[in-house]
Coordinates of C-alpha atoms in Angstrom, one line a residue:
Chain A
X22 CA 0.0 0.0 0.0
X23 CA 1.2 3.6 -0.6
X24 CA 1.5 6.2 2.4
X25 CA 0.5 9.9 2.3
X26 CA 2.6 11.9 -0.2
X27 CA 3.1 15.5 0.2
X28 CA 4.2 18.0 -2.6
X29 CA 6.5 20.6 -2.7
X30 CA 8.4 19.1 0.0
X31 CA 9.9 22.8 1.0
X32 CA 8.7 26.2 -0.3
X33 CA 9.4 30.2 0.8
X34 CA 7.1 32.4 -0.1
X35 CA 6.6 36.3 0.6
X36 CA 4.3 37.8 2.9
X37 CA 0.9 38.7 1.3
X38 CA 1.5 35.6 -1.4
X39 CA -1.0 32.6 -1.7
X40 CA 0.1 29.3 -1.5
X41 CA -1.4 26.2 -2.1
X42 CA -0.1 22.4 -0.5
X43 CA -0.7 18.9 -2.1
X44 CA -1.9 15.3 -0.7
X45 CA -2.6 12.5 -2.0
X46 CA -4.0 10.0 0.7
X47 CA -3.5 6.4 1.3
X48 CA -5.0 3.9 -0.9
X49 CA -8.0 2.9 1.1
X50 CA -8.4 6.0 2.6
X51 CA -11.5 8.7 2.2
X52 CA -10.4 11.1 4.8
X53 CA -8.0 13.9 4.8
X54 CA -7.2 16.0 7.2
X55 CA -4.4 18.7 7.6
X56 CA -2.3 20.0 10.4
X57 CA -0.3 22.7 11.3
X58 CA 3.2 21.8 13.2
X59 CA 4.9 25.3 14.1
X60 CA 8.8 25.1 15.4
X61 CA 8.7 23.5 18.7
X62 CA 5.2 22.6 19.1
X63 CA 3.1 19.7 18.3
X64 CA 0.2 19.4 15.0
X65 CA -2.9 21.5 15.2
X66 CA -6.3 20.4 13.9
X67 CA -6.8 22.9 10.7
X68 CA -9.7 20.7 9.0
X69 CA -10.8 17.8 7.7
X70 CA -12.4 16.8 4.2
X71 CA -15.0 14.3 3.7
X72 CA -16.7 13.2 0.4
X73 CA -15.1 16.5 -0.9
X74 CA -16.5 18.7 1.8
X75 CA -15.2 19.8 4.6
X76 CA -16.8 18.7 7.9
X77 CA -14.5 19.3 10.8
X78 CA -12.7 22.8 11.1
X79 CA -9.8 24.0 14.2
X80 CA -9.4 27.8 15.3
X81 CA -7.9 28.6 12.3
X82 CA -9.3 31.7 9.7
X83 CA -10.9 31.4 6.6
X84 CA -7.7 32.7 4.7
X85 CA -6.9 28.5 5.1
X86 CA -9.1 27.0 2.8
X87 CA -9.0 23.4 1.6
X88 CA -10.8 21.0 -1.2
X89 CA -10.9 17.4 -1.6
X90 CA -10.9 15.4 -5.2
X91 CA -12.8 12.6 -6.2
X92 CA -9.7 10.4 -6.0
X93 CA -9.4 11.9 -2.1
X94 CA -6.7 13.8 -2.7
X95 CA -6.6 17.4 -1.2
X96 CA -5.5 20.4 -1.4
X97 CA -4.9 23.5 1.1
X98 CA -4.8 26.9 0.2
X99 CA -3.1 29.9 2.3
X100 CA -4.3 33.2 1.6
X101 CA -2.2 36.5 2.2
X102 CA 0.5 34.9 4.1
X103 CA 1.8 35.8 7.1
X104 CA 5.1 35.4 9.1
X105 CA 3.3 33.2 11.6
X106 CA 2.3 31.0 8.8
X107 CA 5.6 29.6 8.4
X108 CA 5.7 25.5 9.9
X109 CA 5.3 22.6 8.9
X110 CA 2.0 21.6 7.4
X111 CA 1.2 18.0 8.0
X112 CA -1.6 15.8 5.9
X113 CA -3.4 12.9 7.6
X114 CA -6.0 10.5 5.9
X115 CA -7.8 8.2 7.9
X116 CA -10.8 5.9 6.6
X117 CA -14.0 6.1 8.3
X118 CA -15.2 9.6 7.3
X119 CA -15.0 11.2 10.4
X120 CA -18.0 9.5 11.9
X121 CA -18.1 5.8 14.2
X122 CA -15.1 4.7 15.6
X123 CA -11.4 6.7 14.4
X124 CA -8.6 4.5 14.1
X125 CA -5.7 6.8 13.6
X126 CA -3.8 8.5 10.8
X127 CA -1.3 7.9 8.7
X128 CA 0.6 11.2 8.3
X129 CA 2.7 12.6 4.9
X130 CA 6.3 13.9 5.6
X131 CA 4.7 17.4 5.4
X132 CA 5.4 20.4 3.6
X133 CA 7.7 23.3 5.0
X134 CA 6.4 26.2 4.6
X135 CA 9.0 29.8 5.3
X136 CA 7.6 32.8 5.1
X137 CA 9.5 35.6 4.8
Chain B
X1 CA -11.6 23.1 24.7
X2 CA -9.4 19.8 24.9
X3 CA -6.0 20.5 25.9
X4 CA -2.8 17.7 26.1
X5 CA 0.0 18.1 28.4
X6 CA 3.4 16.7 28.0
X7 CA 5.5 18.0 31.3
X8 CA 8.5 17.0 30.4
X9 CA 9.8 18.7 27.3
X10 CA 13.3 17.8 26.6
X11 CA 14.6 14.2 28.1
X12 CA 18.1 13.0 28.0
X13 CA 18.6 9.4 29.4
X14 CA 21.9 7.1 28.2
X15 CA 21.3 3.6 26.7
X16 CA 19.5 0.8 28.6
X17 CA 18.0 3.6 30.7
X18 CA 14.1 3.2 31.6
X19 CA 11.8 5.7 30.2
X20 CA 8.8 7.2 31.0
X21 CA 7.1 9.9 29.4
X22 CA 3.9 11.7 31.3
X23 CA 1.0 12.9 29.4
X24 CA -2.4 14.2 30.5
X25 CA -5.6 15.5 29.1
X26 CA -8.5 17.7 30.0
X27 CA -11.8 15.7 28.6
X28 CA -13.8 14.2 30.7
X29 CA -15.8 11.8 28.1
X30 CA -14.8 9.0 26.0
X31 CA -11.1 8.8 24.3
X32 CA -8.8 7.7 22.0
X33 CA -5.3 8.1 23.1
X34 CA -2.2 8.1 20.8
X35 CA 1.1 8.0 21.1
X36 CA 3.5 9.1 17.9
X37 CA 7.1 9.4 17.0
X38 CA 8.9 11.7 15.0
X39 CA 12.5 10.9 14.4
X40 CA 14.7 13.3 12.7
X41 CA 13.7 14.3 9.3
X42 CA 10.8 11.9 9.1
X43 CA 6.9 11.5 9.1
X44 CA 4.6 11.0 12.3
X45 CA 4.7 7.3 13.2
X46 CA 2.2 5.6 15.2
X47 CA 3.8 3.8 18.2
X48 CA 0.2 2.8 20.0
X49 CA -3.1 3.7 20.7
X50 CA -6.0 2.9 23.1
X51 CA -9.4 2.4 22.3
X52 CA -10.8 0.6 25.2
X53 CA -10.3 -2.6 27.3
X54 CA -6.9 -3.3 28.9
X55 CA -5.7 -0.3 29.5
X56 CA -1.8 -1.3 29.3
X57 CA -1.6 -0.6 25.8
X58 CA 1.8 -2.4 24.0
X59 CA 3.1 -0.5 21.0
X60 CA 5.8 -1.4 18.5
X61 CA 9.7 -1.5 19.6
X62 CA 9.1 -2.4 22.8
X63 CA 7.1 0.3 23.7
X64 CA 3.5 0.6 25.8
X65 CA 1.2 2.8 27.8
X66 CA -1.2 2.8 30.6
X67 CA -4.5 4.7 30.6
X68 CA -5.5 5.8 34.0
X69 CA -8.6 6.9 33.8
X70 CA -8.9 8.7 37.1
X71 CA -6.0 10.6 36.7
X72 CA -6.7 11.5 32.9
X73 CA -3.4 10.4 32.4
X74 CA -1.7 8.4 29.4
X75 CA 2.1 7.4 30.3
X76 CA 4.6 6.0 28.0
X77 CA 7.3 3.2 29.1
X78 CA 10.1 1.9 28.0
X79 CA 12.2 -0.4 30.3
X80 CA 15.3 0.0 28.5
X81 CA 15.7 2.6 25.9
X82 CA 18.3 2.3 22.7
X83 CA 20.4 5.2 20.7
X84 CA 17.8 4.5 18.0
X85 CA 15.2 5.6 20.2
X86 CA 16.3 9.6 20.1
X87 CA 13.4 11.0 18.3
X88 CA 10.3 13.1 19.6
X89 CA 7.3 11.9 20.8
X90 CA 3.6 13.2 20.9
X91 CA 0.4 12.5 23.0
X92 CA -2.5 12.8 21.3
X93 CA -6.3 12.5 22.1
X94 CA -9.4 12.1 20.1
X95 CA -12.7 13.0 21.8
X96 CA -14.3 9.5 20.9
X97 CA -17.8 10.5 21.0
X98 CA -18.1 13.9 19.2
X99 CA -15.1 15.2 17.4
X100 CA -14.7 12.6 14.3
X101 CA -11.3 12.3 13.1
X102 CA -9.7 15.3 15.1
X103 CA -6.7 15.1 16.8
X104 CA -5.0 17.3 20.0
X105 CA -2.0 17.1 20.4
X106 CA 0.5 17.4 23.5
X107 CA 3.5 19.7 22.7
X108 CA 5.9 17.1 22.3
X109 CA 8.8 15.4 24.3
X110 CA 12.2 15.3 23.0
X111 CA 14.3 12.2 23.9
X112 CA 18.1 12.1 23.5
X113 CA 19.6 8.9 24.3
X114 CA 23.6 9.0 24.4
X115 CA 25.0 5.7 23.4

């Protein structure tokens, strides 16, 4: 089976830029979810897509938007970056859907993000 | 809102050393407790989790957990740790009966074992 597989693997960008993150999720799996890992701390929740919608959502502003592909691969997008946006952003997928029992994730390598 | 403690932020321990790593939470309902690795320069990797029943938990390499539920606490042992063990761990919790797939996680312990 394949794991999660993130893309770019590092990329700076300037403040005010958009930026947009890649996953594809493990075979099997319908569920993606992304987290943010800043330097020093563990992941936070960002959201969670389902059946190409999202249906789970942390304390994070609608400048992070996200969308989900037939094939359950996902996407998130970063509007007008900020310095504080620069970490590691981690992508999870999980079967289940986000409803019934969880049974864990399988994380991607993640995606550094610098911006300066 | 859920919140995970890890206490002890940095660890140093030599080889064959025992290990134990605190974590607690703050919710009171039903949980799913994790426990995941990250060594240097690679992915999140499951080490164990707890559901329900026993709750002394065994993981892979030798690792395992207890669940107290009393103390809203989720410990991780090892009896005798190894060089290849450096790496950083993370608690994390999954309200069981309301928050789907969501994770919190603890801010993350990291071990250094000198050989």
């Amino acid at each position: 089976e394949t794991g999660v597989t993130q893309s770019p693997t590092h990329l700076i960008k300037t403040r005010g830029q958009q930026v947009t993150l890649r996953c594809s999720s493990q075979s099997g799996h319908n569920t993606v979810s992304w987290y943010q890992q800043a330097l020093g701390q563990g992941p936070q929740f960002i959201f969670q897509y389902y059946r190409e919608e999202e249906n789970g959502r942390g304390n994070f502003p609608p400048r992070f938007s996200g969308l989900q592909f037939p094939n359950y691969s996902s996407e998130l997008n970063v509007n007008a970056l900020e310095l504080d946006d620069s970490a590691l952003y981690l992508c999870a997928s999980s079967p289940g859907g986000g409803t019934g029992q969880f049974y864990g994730y399988t994380f991607g390598s993640g995606t550094r993000l610098t911006v300066v | 809102a859920q919140s995970v403690s890890q206490h002890n932020h940095h660890v140093i321990l030599s080889e064959a050393a025992s290990l134990e790593l605190g974590c607690n939470y703050s919710y009171g309902g039903t949980v799913n407790l994790f426990w995941y690795v990250q060594y240097p320069g690679q992915h999140l990797q499951l080490l164990l989790k707890y559901f329900s029943g026993d709750p002394l938990v065994k993981g892979i390499k030798g690792f395992e957990a207890e669940f107290i539920k009393s103390k809203f606490s989720f410990n991780l042992r090892k009896p005798s740790v190894q060089w290849s063990d450096t790496a950083e761990y993370f608690c994390a919790v999954n309200q069981g009966d309301n928050a789907g797939n969501m994770l919190t996680f603890g801010g993350g312990t990291r071990l250094m074992v000198k050989p």
